[in-house]
mmCIF file of C-alpha atoms in Angstrom:
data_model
loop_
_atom_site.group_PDB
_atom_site.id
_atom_site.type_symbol
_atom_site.label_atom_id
_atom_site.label_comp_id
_atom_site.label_asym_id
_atom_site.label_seq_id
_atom_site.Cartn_x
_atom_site.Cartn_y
_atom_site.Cartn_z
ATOM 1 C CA UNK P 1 89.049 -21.361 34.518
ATOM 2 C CA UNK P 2 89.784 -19.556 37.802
ATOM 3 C CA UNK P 3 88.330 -20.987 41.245
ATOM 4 C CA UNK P 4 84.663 -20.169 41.578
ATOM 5 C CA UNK P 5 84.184 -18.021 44.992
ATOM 6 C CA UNK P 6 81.682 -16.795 47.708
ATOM 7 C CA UNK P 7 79.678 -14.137 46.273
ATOM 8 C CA UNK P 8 78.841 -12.544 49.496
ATOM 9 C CA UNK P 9 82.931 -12.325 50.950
ATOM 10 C CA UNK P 10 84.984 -11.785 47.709
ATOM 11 C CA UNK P 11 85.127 -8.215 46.202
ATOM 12 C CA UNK P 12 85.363 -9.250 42.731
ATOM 13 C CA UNK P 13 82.368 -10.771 42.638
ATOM 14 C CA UNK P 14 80.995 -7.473 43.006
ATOM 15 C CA UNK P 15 82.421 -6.229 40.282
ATOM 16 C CA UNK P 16 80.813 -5.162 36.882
ATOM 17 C CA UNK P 17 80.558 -8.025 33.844
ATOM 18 C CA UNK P 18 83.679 -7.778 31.900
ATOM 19 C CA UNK P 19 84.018 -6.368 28.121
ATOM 20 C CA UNK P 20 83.461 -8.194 25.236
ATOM 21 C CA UNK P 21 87.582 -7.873 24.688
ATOM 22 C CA UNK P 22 87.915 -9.241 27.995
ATOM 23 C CA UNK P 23 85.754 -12.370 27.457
ATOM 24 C CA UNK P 24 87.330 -13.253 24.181
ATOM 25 C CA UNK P 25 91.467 -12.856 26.090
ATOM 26 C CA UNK P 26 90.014 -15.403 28.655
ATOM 27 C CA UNK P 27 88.686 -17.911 26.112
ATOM 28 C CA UNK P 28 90.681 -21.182 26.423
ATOM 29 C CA UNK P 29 90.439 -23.967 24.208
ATOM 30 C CA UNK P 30 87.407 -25.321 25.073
ATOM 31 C CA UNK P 31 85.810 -22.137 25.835
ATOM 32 C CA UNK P 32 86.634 -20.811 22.702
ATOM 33 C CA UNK P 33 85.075 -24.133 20.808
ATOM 34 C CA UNK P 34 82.185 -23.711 22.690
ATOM 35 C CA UNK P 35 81.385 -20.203 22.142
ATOM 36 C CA UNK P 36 82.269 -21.212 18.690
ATOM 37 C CA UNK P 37 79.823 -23.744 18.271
ATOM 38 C CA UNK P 38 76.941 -21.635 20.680
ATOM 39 C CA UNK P 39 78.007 -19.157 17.648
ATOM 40 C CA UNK P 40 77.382 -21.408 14.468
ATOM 41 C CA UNK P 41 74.071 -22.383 16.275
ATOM 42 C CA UNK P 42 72.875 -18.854 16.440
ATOM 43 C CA UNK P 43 73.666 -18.547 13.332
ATOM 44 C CA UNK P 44 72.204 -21.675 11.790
ATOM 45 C CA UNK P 45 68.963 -20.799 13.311
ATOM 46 C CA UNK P 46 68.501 -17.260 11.442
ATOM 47 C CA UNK P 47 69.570 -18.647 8.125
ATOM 48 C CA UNK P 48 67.070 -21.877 8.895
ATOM 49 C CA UNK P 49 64.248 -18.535 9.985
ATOM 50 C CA UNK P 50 65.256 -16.451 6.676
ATOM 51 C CA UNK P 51 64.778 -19.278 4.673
ATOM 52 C CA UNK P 52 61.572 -20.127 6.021
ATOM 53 C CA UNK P 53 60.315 -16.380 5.418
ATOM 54 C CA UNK P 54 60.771 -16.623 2.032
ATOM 55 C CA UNK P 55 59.044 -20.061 1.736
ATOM 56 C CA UNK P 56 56.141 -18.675 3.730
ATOM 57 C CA UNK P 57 56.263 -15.035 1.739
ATOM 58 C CA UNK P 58 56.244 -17.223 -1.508
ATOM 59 C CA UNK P 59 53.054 -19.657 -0.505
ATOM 60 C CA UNK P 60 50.848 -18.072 2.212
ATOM 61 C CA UNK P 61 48.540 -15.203 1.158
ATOM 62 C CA UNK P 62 47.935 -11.650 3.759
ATOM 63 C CA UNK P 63 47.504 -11.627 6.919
ATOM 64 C CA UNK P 64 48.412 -15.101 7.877
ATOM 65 C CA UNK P 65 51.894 -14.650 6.715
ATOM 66 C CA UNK P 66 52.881 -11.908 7.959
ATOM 67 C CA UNK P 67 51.520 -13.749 11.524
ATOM 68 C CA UNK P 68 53.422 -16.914 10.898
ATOM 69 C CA UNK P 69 56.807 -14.981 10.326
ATOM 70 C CA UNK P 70 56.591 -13.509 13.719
ATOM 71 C CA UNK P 71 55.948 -16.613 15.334
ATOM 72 C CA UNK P 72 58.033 -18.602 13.678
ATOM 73 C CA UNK P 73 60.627 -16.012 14.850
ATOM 74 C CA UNK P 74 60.593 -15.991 18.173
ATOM 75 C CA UNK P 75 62.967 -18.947 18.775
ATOM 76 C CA UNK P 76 65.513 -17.396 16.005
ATOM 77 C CA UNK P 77 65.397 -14.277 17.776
ATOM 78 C CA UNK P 78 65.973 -15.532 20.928
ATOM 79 C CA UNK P 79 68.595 -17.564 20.068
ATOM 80 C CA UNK P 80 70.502 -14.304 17.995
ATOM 81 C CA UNK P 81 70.080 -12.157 21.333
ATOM 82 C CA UNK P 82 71.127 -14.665 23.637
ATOM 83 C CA UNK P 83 74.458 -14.541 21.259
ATOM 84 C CA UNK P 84 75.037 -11.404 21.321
ATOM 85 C CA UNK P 85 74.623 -11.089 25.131
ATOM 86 C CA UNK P 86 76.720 -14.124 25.433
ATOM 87 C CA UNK P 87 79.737 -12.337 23.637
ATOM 88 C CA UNK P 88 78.596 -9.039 25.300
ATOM 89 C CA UNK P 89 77.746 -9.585 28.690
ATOM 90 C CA UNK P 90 77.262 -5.641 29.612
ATOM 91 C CA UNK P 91 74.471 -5.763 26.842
ATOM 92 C CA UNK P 92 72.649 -8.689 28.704
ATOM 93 C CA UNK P 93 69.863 -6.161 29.624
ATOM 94 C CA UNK P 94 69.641 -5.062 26.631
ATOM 95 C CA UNK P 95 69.542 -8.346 24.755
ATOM 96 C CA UNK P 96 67.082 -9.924 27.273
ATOM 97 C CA UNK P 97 64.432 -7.125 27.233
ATOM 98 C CA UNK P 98 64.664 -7.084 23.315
ATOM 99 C CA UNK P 99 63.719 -10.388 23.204
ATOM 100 C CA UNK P 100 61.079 -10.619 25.758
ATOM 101 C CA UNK P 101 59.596 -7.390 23.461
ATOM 102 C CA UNK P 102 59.381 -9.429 20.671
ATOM 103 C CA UNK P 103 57.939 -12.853 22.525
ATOM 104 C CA UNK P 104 55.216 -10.212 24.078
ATOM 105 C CA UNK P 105 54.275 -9.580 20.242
ATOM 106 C CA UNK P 106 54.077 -13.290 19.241
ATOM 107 C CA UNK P 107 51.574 -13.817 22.185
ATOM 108 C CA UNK P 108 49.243 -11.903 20.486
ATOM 109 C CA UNK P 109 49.874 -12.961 17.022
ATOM 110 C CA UNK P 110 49.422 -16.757 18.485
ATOM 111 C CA UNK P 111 45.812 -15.445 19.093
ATOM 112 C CA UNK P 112 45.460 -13.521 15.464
ATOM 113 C CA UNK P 113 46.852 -17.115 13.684
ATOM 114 C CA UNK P 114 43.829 -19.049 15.359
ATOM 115 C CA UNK P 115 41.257 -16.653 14.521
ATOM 116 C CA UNK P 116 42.874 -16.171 10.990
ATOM 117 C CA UNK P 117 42.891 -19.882 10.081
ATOM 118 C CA UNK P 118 39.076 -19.466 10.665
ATOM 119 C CA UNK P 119 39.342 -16.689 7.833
ATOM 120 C CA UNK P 120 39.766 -13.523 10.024
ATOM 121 C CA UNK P 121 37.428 -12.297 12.807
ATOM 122 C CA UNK P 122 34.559 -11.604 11.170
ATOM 123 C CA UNK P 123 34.539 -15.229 10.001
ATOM 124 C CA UNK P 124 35.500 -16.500 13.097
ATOM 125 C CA UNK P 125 32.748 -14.255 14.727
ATOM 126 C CA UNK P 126 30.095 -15.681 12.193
ATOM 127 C CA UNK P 127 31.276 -19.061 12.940
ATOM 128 C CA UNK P 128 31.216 -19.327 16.630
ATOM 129 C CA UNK P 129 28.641 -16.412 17.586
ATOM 130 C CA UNK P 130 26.112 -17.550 20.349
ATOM 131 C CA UNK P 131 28.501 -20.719 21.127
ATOM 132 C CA UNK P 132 29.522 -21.373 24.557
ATOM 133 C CA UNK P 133 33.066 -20.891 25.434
ATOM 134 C CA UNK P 134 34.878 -21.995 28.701
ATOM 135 C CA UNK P 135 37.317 -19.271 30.217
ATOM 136 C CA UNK P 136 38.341 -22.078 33.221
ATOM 137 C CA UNK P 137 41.590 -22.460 31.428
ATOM 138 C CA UNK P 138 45.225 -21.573 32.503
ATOM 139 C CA UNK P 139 47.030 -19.914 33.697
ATOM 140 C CA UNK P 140 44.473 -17.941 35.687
ATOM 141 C CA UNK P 141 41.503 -19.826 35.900
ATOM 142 C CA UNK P 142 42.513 -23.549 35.543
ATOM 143 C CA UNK P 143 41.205 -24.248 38.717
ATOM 144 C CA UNK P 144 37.595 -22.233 38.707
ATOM 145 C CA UNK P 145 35.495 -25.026 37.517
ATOM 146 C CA UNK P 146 32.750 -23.260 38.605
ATOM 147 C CA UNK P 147 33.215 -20.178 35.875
ATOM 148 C CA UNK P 148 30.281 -20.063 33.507
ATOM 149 C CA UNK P 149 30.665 -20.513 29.823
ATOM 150 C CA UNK P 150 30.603 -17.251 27.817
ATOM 151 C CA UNK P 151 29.184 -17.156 24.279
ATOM 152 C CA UNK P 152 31.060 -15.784 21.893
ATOM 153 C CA UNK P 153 30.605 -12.643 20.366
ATOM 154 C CA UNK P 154 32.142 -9.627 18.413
ATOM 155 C CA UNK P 155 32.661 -7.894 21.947
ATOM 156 C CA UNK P 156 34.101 -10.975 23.331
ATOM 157 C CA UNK P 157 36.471 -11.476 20.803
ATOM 158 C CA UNK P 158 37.371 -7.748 21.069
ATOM 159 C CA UNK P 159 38.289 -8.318 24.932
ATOM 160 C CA UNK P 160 40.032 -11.341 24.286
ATOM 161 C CA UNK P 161 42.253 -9.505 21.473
ATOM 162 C CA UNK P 162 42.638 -6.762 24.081
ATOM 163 C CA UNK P 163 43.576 -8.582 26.686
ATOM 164 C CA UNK P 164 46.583 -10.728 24.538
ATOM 165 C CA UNK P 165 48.059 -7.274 23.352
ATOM 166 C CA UNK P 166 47.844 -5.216 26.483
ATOM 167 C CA UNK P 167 51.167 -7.282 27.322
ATOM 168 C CA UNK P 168 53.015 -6.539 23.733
ATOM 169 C CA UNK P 169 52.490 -2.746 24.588
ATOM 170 C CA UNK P 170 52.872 -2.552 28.079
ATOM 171 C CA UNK P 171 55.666 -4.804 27.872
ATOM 172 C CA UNK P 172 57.639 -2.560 25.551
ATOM 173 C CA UNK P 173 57.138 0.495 27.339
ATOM 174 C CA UNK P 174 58.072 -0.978 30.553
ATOM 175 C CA UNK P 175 60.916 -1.985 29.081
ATOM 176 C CA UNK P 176 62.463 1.000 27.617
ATOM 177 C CA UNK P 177 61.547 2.736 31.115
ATOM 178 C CA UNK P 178 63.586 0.024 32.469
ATOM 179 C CA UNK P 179 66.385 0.595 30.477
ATOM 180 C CA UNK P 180 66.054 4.276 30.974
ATOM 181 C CA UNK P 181 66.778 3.763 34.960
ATOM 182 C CA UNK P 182 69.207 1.579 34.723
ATOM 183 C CA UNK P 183 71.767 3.890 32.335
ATOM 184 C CA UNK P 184 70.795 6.019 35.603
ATOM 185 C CA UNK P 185 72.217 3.659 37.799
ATOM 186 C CA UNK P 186 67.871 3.637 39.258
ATOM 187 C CA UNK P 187 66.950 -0.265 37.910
ATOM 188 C CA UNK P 188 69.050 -3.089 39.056
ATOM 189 C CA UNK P 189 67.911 -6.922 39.843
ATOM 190 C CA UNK P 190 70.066 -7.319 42.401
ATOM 191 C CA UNK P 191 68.386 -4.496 44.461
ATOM 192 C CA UNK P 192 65.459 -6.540 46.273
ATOM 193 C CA UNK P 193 64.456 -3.432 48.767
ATOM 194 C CA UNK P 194 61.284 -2.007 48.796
ATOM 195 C CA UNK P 195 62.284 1.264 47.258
ATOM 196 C CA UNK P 196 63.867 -0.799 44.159
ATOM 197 C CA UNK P 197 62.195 -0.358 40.846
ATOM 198 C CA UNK P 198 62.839 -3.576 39.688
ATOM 199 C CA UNK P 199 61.138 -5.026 42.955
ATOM 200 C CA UNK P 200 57.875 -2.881 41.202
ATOM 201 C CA UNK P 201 58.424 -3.167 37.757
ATOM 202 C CA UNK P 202 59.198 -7.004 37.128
ATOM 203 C CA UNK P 203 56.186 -8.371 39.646
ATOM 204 C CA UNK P 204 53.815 -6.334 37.311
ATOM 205 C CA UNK P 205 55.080 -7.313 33.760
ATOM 206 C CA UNK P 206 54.570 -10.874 35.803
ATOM 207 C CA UNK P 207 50.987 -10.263 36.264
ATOM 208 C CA UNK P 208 50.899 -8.900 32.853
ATOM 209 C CA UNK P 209 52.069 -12.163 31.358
ATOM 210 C CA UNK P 210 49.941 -14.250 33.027
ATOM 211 C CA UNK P 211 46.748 -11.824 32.162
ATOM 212 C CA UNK P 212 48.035 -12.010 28.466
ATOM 213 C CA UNK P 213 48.004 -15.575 28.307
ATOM 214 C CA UNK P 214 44.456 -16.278 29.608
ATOM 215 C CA UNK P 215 42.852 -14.943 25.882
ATOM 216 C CA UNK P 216 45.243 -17.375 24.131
ATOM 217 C CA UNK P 217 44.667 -20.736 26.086
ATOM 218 C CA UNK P 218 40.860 -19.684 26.085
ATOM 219 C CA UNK P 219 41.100 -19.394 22.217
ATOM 220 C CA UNK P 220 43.223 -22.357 21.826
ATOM 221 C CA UNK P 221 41.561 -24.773 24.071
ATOM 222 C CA UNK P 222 37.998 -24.564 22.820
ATOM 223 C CA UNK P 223 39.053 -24.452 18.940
ATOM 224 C CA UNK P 224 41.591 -26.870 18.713
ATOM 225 C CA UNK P 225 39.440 -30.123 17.873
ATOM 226 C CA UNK P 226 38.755 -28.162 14.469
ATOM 227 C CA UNK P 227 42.449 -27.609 13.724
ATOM 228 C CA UNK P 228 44.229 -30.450 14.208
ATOM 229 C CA UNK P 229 44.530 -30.969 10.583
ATOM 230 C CA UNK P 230 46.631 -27.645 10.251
ATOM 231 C CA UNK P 231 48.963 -29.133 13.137
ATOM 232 C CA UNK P 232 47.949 -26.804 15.887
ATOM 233 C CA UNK P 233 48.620 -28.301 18.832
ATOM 234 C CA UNK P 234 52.326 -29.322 18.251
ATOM 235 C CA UNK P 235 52.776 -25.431 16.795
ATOM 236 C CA UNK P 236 51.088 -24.269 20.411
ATOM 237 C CA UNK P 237 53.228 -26.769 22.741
ATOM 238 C CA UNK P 238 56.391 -25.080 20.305
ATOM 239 C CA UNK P 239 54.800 -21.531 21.557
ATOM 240 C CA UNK P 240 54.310 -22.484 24.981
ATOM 241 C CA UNK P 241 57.863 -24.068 25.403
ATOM 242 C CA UNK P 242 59.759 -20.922 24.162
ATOM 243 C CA UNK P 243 57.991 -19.181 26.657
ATOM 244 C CA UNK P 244 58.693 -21.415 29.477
ATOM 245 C CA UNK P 245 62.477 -21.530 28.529
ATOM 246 C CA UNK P 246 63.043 -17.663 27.761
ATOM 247 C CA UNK P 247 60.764 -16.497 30.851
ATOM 248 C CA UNK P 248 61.089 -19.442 33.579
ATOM 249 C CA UNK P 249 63.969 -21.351 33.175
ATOM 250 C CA UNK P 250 65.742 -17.722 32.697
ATOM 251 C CA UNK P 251 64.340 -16.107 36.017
ATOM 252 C CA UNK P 252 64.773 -19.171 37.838
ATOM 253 C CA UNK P 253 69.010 -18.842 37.078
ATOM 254 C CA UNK P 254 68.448 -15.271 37.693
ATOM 255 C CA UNK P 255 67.160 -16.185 41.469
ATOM 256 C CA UNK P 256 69.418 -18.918 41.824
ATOM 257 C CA UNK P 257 72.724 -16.220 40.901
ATOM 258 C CA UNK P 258 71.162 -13.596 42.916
ATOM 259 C CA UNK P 259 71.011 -16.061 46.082
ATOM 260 C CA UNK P 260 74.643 -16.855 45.556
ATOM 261 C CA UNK P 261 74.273 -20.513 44.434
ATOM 262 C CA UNK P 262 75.651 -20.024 40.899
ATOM 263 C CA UNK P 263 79.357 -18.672 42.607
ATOM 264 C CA UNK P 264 81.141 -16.165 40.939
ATOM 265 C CA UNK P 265 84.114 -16.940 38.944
ATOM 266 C CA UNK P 266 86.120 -13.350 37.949
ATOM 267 C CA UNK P 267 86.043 -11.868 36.005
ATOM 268 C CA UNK P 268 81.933 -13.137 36.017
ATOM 269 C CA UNK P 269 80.172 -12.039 38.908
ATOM 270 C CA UNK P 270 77.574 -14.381 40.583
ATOM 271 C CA UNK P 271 75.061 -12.526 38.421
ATOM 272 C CA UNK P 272 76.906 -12.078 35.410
ATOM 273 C CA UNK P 273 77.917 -15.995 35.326
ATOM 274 C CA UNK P 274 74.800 -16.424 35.926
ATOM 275 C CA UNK P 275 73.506 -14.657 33.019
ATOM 276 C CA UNK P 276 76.409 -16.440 30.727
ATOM 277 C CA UNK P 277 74.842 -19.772 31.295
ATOM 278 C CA UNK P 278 71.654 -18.389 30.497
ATOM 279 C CA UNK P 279 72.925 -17.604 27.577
ATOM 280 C CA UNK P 280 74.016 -20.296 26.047
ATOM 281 C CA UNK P 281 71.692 -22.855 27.886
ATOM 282 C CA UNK P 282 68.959 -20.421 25.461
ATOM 283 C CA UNK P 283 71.197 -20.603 22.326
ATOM 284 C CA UNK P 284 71.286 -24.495 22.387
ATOM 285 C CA UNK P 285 67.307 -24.529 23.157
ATOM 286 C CA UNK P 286 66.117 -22.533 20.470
ATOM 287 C CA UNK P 287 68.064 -23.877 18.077
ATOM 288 C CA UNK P 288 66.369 -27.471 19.045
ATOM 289 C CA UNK P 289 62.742 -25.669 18.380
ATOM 290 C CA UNK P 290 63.972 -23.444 15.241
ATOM 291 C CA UNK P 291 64.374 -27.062 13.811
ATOM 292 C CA UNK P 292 60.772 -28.033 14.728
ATOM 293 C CA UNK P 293 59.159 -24.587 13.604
ATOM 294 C CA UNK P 294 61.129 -25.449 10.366
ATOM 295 C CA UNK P 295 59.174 -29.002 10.295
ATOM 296 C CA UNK P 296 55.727 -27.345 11.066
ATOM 297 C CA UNK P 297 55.462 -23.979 9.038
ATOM 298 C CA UNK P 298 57.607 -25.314 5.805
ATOM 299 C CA UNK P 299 54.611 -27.148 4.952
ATOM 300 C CA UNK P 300 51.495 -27.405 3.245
ATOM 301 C CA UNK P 301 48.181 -28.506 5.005
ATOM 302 C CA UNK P 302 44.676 -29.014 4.252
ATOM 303 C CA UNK P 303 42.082 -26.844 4.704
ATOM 304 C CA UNK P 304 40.164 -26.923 7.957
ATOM 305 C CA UNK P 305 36.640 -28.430 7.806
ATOM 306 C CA UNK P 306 33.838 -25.418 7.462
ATOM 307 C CA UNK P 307 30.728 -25.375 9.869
ATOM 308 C CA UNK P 308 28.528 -27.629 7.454
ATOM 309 C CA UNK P 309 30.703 -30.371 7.702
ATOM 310 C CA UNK P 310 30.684 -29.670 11.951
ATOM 311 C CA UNK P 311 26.230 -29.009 11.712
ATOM 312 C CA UNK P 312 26.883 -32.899 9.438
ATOM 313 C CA UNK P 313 28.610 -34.396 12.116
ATOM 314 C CA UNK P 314 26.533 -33.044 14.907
ATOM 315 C CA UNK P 315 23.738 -34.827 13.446
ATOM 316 C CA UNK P 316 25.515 -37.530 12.562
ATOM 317 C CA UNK P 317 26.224 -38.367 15.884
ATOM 318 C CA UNK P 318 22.773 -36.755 17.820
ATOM 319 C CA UNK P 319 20.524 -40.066 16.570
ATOM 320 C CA UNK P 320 23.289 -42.304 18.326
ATOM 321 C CA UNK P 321 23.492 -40.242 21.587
ATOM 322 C CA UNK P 322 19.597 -40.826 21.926
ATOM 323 C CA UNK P 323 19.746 -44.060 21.477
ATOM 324 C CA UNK P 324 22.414 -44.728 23.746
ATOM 325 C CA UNK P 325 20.279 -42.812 26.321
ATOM 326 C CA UNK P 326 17.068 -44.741 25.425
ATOM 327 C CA UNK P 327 18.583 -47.762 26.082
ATOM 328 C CA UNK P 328 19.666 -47.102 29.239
#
């Protein structure tokens, strides 16, 4: 491997991310074992997800299989992307913003699995209608103690569903506009002045993300005691860590090459290095969850507890919670 060097002073660090010929002439020994590997990883993990498809396909009936196949996706597909941009580093953009597309889709399928395993909305509707629901979760509200509860409602519901797939189709439009300008030579990260489009367009997909996740977590957070039995909590911490991995950890090495701390090393530009270890940082990650998801979805739970058994245990415990109060 050649010297790494100042980003800002030498002029091949300025240069464009080499071919995918390129990349493979360079490959040492243990750069070519390591792609290798990163490779049979990628790999691994789509066999592991195709697998899994057809065990899910074979035991789960409509629409909560379909649902489960796209979540249970999103580390897989991740992981294939990540591959191909590692091999193909002018096809990062590409490869990136195809994935984030398909993550902005399993948000709102994260939401549709919840209100399936309730047996759809109307169900879920019929269940929960008139009960109080807090919105005070994260990420945008963690803090506001003070919000009121809503009850939940058909309307609610509606807005909550609305508000989880504003991001899968906003996100996908921005995205192929994105691409658009940048065969034009009009989107590029790097450019951080105020007549930039990427200094416009990634701050709002931001604030759509963030928006996007509210409906989940409210969802999640106030149903969750009645699904434990399906496992619903470790499948949401699996959900939440892909998306702190592809989204955080990724922008944060984005910054960090941008800034000049990752140093270029040519043929790999500070940005295009930096994007490499991106790469296959993701590729080793998802792999690690695509094992998990495996362990979670290629199994068979019980069914969740209807609301006579909840209006039983209500009163169960009501008697006891007077006393108590008596007493005192």
């Amino acid at each position: 491997m050649e010297e790494t060097l100042n980003a800002t002073t030498h002029p091949a660090c300025l240069q464009e991310p080499p071919l995918a010929i390129e990349v493979i002439q360079l490959l040492d020994m243990f750069g070519f074992c390591l792609y290798s590997i990163l490779t049979f990883m990628a790999a691994v993990s789509l066999l592991l997800y195709l697998e899994l498809c057809v065990y899910i396909y074979k035991n789960l009936s409509y629409p909560k299989k379909t649902t489960i196949i796209w979540i249970s996706g999103a580390a897989p597909v991740i992981s294939t992307m990540a591959c191909f941009g590692m091999w193909i580093p002018r096809a990062v953009m590409i490869t990136d913003m195809t994935a984030n597309c398909y993550f902005a889709v399993v948000v709102y399928k994260v939401l549709m699995l919840i209100v399936q395993e309730f047996g759809g909305c109307s169900d879920f509707v019929g269940r929960f209608s008139g009960k109080k629901f807090k919105i005070s979760t994260g990420p945008c509200c963690c803090c506001c103690l003070c919000l009121p509860h809503v009850p939940m409602s058909r309307r609610m519901l509606f807005v909550l569903k609305l508000g989880a797939l504003q991001y899968a189709i906003l996100k996908t439009v921005l995205s192929v506009v994105s691409i658009v300008l940048w065969t034009n030579g009009n989107f590029d990260l790097s450019d951080l002045e105020i007549t930039g489009t990427a200094i416009w367009i990634n701050p709002f997909v931001g604030v759509l993300t963030i928006v996007s996740l509210w409906p989940v977590a409210i969802v999640f957070m106030n149903t969750k005691h009645l699904l434990r039995t399906l496992s619903i909590v470790p499948k949401y911490a699996m959900y939440q860590l892909v998306l702190v991995l592809s989204q955080l950890q990724t922008s944060i090495i984005n910054i960090l090459a941008l800034d000049g701390t990752i140093a270029c090393s040519p043929p790999f530009s500070s940005q295009a290095r930096g994007s490499m270890l991106s790469q296959q940082i993701m590729i080793m990650e998802m792999f690690i969850i695509t094992l998990f998801n495996r362990y979670l979805y290629h199994r068979k739970y019980d069914p969740i507890p209807n609301e006579a058994h909840d209006n039983d245990q209500n009163s169960k415990v009501s008697p006891q919670a007077a006393l108590v109060e008596h007493d005192v």
